[in-house]
Coordinates of C-alpha atoms (C1' of nucleotides) in Angstrom, one line a residue:
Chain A
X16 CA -19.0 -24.3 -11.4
X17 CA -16.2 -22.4 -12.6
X18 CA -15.0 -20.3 -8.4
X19 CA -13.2 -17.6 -7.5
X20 CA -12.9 -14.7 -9.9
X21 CA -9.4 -14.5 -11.3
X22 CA -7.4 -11.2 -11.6
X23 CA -6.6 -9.9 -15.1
X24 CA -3.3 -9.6 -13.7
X25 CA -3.6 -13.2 -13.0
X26 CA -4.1 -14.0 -16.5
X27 CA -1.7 -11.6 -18.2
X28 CA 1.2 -13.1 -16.2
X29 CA 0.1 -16.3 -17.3
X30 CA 0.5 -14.7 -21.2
X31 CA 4.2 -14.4 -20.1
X32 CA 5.0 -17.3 -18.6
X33 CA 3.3 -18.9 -21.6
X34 CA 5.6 -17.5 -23.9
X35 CA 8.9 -18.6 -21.6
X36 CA 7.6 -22.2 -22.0
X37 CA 8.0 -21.7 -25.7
X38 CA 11.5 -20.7 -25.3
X39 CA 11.9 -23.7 -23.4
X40 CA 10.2 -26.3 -25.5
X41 CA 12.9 -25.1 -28.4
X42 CA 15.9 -25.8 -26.4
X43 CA 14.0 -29.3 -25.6
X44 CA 14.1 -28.8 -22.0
X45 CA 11.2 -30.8 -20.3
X46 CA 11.5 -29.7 -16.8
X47 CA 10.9 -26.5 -14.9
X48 CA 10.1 -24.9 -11.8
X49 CA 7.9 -22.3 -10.4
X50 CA 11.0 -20.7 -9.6
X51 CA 12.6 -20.7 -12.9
X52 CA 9.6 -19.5 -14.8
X53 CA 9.5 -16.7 -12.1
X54 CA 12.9 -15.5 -12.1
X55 CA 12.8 -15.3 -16.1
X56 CA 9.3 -13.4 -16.5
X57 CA 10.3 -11.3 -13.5
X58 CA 7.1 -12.8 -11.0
X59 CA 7.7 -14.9 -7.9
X60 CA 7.8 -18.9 -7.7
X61 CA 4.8 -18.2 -5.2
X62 CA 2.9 -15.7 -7.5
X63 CA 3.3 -18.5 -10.6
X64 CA 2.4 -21.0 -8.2
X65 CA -1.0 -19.0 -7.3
X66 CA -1.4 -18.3 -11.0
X67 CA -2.0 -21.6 -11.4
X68 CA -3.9 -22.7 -9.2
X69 CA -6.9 -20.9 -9.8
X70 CA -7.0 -23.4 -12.7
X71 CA -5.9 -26.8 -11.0
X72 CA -3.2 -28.5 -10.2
X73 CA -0.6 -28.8 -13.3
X74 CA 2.9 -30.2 -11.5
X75 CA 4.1 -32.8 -9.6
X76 CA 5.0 -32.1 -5.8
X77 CA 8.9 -32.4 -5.3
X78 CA 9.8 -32.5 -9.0
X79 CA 8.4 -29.3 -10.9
X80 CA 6.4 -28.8 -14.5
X81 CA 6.1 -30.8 -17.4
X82 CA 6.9 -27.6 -19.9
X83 CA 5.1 -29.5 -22.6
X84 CA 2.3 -30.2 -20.5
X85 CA 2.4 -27.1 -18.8
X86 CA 2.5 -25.0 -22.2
X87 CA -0.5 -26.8 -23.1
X88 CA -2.6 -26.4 -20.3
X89 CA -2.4 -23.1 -20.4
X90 CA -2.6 -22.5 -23.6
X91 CA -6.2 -24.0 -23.1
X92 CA -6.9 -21.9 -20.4
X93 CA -6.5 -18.6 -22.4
X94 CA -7.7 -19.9 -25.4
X95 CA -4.7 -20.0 -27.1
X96 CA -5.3 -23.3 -28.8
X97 CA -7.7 -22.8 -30.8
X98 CA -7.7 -19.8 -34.1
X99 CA -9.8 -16.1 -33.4
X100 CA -10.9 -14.1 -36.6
X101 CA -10.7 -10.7 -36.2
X102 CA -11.0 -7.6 -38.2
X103 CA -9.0 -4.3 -38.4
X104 CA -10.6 -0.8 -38.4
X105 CA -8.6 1.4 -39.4
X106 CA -6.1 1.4 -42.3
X107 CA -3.8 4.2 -41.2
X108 CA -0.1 3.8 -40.4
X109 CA -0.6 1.9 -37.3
X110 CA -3.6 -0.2 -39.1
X111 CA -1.3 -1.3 -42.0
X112 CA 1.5 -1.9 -39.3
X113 CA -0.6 -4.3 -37.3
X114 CA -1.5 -6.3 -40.6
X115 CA 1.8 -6.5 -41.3
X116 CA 2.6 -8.2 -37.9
X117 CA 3.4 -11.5 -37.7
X118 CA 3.2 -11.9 -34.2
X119 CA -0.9 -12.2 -34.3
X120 CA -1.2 -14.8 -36.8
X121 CA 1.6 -17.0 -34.5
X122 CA -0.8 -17.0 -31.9
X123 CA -3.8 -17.8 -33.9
X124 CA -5.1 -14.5 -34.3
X125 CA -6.1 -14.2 -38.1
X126 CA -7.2 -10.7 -39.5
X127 CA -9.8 -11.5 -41.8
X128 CA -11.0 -8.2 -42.9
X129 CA -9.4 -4.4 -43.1
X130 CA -11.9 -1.5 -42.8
X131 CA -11.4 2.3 -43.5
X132 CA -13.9 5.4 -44.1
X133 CA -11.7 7.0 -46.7
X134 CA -12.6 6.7 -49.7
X135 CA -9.2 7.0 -50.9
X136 CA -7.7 3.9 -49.6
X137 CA -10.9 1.3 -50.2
X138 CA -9.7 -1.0 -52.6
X139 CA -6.0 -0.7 -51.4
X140 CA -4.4 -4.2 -51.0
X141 CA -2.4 -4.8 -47.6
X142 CA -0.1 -7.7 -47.4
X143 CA -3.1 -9.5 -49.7
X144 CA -5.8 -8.0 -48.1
X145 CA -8.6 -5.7 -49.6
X146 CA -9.3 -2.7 -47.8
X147 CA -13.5 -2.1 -47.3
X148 CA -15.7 0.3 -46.8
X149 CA -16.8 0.7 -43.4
X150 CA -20.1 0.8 -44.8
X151 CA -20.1 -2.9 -45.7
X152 CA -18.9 -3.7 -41.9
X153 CA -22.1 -4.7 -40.5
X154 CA -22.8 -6.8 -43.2
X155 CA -19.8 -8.4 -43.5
X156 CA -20.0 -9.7 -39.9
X157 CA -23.8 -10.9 -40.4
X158 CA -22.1 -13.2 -43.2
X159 CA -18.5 -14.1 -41.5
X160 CA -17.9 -15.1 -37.9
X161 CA -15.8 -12.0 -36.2
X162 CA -14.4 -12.6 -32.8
X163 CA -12.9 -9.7 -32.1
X164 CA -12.5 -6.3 -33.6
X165 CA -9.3 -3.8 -33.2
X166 CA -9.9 -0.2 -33.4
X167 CA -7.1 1.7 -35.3
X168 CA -9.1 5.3 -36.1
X169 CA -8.0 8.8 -34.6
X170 CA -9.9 9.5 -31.2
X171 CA -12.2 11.4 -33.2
X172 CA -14.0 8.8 -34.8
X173 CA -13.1 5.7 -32.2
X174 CA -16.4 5.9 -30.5
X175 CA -18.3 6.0 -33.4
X176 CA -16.5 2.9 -35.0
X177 CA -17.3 1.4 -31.3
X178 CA -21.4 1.8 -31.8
X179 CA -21.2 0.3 -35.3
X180 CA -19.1 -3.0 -33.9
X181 CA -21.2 -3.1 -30.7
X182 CA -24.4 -2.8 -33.0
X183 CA -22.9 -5.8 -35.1
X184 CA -22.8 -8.1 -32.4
X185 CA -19.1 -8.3 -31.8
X186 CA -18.1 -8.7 -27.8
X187 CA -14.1 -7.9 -27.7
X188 CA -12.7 -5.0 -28.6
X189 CA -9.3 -4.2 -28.5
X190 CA -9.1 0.0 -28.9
X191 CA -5.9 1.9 -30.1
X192 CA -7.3 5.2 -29.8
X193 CA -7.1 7.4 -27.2
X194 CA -10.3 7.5 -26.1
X195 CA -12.8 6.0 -23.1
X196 CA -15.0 4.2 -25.2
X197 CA -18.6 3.7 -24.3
X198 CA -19.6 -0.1 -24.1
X199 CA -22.4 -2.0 -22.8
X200 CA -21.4 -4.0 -20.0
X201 CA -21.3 -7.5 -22.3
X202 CA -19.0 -6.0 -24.4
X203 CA -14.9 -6.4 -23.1
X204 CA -12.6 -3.5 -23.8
X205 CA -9.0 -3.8 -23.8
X206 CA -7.0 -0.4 -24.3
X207 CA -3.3 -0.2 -26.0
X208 CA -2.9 3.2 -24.9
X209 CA 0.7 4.4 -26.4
X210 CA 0.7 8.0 -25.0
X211 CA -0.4 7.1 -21.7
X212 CA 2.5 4.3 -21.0
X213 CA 5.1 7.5 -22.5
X214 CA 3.1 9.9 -19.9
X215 CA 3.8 7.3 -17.2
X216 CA 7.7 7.6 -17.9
X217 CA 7.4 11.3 -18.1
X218 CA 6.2 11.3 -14.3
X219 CA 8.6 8.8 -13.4
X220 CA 11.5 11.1 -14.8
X221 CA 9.8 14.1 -12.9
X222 CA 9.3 12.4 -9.8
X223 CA 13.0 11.0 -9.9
X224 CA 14.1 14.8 -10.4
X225 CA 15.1 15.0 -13.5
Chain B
X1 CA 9.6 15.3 1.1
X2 CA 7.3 13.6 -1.2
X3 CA 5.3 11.6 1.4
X4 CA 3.3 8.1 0.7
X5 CA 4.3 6.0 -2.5
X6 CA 1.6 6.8 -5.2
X7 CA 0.3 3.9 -7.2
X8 CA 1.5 3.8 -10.9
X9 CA -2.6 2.8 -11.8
X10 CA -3.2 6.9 -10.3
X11 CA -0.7 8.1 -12.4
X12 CA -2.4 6.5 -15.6
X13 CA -5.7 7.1 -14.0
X14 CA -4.4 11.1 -14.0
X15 CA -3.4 11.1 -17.6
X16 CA -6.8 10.5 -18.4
X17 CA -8.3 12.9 -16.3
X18 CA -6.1 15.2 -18.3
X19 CA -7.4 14.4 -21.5
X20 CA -10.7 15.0 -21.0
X21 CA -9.8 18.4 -19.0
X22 CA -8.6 19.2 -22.4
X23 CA -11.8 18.6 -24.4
X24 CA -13.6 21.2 -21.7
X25 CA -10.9 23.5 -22.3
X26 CA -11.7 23.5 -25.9
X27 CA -15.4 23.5 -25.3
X28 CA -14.8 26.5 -22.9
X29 CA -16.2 25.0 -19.6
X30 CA -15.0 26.9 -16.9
X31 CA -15.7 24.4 -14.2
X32 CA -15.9 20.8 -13.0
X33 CA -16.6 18.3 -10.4
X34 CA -15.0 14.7 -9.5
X35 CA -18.2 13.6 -10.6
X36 CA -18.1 14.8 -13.6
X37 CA -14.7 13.9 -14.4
X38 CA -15.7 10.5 -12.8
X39 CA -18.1 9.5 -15.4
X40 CA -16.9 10.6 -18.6
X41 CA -13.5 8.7 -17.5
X42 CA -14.9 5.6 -16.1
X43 CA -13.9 6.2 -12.9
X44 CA -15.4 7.4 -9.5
X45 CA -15.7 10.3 -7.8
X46 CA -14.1 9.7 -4.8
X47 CA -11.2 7.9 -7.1
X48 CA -10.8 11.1 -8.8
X49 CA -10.5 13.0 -5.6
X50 CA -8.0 10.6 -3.8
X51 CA -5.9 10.4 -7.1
X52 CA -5.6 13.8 -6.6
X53 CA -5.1 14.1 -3.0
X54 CA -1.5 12.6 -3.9
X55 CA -0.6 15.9 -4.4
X56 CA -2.5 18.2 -3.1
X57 CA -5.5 20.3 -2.8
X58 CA -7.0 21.6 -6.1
X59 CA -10.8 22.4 -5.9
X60 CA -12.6 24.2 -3.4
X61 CA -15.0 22.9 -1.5
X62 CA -19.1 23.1 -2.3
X63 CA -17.6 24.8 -6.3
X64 CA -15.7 22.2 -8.1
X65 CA -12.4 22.6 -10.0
X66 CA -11.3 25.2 -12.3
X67 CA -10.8 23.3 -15.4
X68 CA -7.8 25.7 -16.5
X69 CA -5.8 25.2 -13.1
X70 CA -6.5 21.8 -12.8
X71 CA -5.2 20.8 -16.3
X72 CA -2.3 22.6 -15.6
X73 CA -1.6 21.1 -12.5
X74 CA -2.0 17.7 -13.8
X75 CA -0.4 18.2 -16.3
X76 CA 3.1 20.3 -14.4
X77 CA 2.9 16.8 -11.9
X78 CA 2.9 14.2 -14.7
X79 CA 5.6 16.8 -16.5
X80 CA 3.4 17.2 -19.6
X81 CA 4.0 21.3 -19.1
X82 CA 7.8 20.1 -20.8
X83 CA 9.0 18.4 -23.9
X84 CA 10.9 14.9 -24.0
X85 CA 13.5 14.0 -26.5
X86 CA 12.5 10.4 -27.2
X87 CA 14.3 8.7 -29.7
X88 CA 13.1 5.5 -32.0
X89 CA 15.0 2.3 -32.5
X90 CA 13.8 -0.1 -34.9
X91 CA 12.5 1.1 -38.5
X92 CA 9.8 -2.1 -39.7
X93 CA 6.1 -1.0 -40.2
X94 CA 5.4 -0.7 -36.3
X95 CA 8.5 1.9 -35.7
X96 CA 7.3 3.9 -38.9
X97 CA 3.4 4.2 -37.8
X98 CA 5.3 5.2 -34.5
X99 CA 7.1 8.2 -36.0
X100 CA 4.1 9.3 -38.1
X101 CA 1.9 9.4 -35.3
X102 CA 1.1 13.1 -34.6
X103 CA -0.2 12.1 -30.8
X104 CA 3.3 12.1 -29.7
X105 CA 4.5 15.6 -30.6
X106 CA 0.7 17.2 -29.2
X107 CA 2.1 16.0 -25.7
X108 CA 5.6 17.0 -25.9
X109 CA 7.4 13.8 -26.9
X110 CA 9.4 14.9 -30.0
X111 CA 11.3 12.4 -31.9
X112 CA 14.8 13.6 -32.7
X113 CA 16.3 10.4 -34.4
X114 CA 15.7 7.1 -35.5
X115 CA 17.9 3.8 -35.5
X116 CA 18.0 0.3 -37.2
X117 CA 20.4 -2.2 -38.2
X118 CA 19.3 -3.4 -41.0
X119 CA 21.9 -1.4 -43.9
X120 CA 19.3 -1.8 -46.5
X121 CA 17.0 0.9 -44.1
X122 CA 19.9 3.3 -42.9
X123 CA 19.8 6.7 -45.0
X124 CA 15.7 6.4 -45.9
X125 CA 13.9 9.3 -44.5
X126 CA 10.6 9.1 -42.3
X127 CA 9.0 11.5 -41.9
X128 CA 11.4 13.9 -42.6
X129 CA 14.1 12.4 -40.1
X130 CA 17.1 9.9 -41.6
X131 CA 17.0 6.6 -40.2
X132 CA 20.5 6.1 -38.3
X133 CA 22.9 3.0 -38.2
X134 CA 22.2 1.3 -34.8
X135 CA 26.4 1.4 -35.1
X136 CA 25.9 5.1 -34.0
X137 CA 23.7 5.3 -31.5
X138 CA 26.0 5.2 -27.9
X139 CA 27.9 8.2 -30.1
X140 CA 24.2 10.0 -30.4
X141 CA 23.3 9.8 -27.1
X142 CA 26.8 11.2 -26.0
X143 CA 25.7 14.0 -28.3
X144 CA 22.3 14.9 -27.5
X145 CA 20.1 15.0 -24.6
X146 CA 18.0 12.0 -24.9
X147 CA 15.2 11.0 -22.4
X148 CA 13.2 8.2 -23.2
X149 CA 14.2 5.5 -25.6
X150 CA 11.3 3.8 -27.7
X151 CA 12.8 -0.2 -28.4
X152 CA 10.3 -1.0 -31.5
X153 CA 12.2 -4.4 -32.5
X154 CA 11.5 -7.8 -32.8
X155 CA 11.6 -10.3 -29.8
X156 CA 14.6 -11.6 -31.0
X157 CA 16.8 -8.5 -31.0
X158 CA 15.2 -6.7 -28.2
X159 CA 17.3 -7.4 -25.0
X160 CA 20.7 -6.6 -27.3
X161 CA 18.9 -3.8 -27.7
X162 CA 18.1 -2.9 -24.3
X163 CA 21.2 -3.4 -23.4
X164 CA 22.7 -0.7 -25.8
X165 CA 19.9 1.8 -24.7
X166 CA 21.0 1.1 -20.8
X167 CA 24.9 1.3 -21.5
X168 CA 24.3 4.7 -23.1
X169 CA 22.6 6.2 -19.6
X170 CA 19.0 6.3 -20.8
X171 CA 16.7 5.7 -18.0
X172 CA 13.5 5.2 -19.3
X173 CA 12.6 2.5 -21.9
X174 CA 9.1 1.9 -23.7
X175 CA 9.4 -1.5 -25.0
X176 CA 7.0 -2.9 -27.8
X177 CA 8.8 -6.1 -28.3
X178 CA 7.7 -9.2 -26.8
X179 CA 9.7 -10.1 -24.1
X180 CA 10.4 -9.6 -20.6
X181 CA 13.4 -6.6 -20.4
X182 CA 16.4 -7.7 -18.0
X183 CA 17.3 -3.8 -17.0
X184 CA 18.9 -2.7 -13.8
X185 CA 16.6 -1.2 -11.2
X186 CA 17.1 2.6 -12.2
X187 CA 15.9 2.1 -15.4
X188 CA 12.4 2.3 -16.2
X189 CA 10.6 0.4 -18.4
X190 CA 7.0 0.0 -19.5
X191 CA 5.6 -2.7 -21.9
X192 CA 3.0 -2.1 -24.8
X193 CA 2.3 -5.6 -25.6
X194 CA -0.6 -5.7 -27.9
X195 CA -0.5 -9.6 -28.3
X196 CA -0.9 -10.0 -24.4
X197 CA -4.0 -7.8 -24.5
X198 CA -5.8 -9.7 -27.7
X199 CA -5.0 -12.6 -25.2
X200 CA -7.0 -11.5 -21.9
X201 CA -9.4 -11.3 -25.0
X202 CA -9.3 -14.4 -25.8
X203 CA -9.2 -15.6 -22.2
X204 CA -13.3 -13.5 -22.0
X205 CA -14.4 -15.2 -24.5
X206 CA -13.4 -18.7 -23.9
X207 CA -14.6 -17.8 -20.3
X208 CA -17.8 -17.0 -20.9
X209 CA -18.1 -19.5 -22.9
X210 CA -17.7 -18.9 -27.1
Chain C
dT14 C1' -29.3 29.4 5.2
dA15 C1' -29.7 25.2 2.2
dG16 C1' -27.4 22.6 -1.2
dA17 C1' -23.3 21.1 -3.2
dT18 C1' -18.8 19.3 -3.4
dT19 C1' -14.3 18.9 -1.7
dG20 C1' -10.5 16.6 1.2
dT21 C1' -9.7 13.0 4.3
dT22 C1' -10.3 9.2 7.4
dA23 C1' -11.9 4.6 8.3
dA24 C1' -13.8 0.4 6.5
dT25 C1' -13.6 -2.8 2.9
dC26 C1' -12.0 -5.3 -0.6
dG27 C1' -8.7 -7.8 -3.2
dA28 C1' -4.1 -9.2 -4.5
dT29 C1' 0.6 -10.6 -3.1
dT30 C1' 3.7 -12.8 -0.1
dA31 C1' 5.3 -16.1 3.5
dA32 C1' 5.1 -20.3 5.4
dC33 C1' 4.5 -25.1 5.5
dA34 C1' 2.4 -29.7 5.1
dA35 C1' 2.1 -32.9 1.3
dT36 C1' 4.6 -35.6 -1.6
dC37 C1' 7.8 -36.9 -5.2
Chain D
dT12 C1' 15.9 -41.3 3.8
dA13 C1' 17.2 -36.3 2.5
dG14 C1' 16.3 -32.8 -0.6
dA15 C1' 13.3 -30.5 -3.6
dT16 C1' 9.2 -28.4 -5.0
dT17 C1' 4.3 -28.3 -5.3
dG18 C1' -0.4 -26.7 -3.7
dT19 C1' -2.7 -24.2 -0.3
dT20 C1' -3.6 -21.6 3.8
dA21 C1' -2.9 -17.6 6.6
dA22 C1' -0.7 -13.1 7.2
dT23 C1' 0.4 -9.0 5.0
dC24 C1' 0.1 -5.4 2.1
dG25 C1' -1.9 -2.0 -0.8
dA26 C1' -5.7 0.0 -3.3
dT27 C1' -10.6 1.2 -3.6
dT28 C1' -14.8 2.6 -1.6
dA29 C1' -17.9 4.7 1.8
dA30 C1' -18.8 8.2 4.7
dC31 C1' -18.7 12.6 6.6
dA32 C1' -16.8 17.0 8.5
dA33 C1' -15.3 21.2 6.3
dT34 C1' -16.5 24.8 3.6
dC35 C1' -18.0 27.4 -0.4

DNA sequence: TAGATTGTTAATCGATTAACAATC
DNA sequence: TAGATTGTTAATCGATTAACAATC
């Protein structure tokens, strides 16, 4: 049913321009153009165009996009109307920074549950949260639905976090540490690699001759 | 001099290689293979080799690759055989877990200051480093050599931000707030956007149908 | 020498861009 | 109607993969 297979590049830019929609569905404007949305989220009025239609046809010929309609559709298309439950592994700095971030619950991300190894910090409270053992992970996901898990542990320990949530069931992973982690095929990996995106800079600063 | 234009996804693709040159270093392997490098990195072979053909030669035929030379020379062409003086601006959870993060200062990005606005935060120590006055930053960077500017702020406040960072004659941004950067062409910038990457999760999972 | 593995070229694949008929 | 802007096709561009001569 469902053609062509769409580039994750594809849907990423469609992230953005979902976000400039939102911008313009607080000033009230209900009107805008391939070419507006482009210029703004730095893409072309022929790249948004394409974007689109690998989902259907979402303007009117000669006058533009319905923002409103526009912001829903794709909002449907990513799954961005509806609420994901997802957990946190990890309760380090970066952990407690990410439960502390507002940005995920705006978008219907809700971080049910905080995991750590250490002894120390089970029991903790984050921004109303309990911190768990990891030990009660599996069991915790037989009894809630998890969507998604986030791994926030050092490198060291990533992969092994990544069998235990694999082993639970869960199929999305998003993976903070700096690490290639092993997956079966079923299970999507997204990596929010810090150092490498700073690395990338480095080389551009080398390669410009500085 | 520097002949064909050399994808930014082989630069990445590098910095990884490099990482796990690292971990055979510490193990004491003495050589390696594009195969091998290939499958620990999720990669391929002939990926690995054309990667490195960017550059140069570095393995010898029928052997392999000296696991010594070639992490150095990945890591002199990405300019990870330097430091970086990378400074911090924004001070909320994110900003902090940023500064505490030992990862940074292992590849040679040292932090040398960090900014806010907010008065309440200017003065409070992270890590051992005073959080600076945003009000003092263009005087800073006058000061001391600064190459890479980390914007760790929210959405709102970001391209007033950026702005102030590209004014002061930084040319390379990381930028972990929401938006799309307007920066002029000789300024680099590269986005870690976590919330675009939960959604391109959200996105597999409504596509294959959850 | 036989086996292994590189460096490189050519073929393939996929994504972006340009162009334009359709249509408001 | 004239002007504007979409949806879509075809052309272009760029990156990945396959294949193999070179060489240890």
């Amino acid at each position: 049913m469902k053609a062509a297979k769409i580039p994750e590049v594809a849907i990423m830019r469609l992230a953005v321009y979902l976000r400039y929609l939102l911008q313009l569905k607080k000033t009230g404007q209900k009107i805008t153009s391939s070419k507006e949305i482009a210029t703004i989220t730095g893409s072309t009025s022929a790249q948004v165009r394409k974007d689109l239609a690998y989902f259907g046809e979402f303007g009117v010929r000669g006058v533009g996009y319905d923002v409103e309609g526009l912001y829903n559709a794709i909002s449907h298309i990513i799954g961005l109307d509806r609420s994901w439950d997802i957990v946190i592994i990890g309760a380090g700095h970066l952990g407690g920074a990410l439960v502390s971030y507002s940005g995920f619950a705006d978008r219907g991300f809700n971080i049910k549950a905080i995991f750590d190894i250490a002894p120390a910090k089970v029991g903790n409270v984050v921004e109303g949260k309990k911190i768990q053992k990891i030990d009660s992970f599996s069991e915790y996901v037989k009894k809630n639905k998890v969507d998604m898990a986030v791994i926030v542990v050092s490198g060291d320990s990533a992969q092994k976090v990544a069998d235990l949530v694999v082993k639970s069931g869960i199929k999305a992973i998003l993976n903070f540490a700096p690490v290639v982690l092993n997956t079966p095929l079923d299970v999507e990996v997204r990596n929010v690699d810090v150092s490498i995106n700073l690395e990338t800079l480095a080389y551009y600063m080398v390669s410009k001759g500085s």
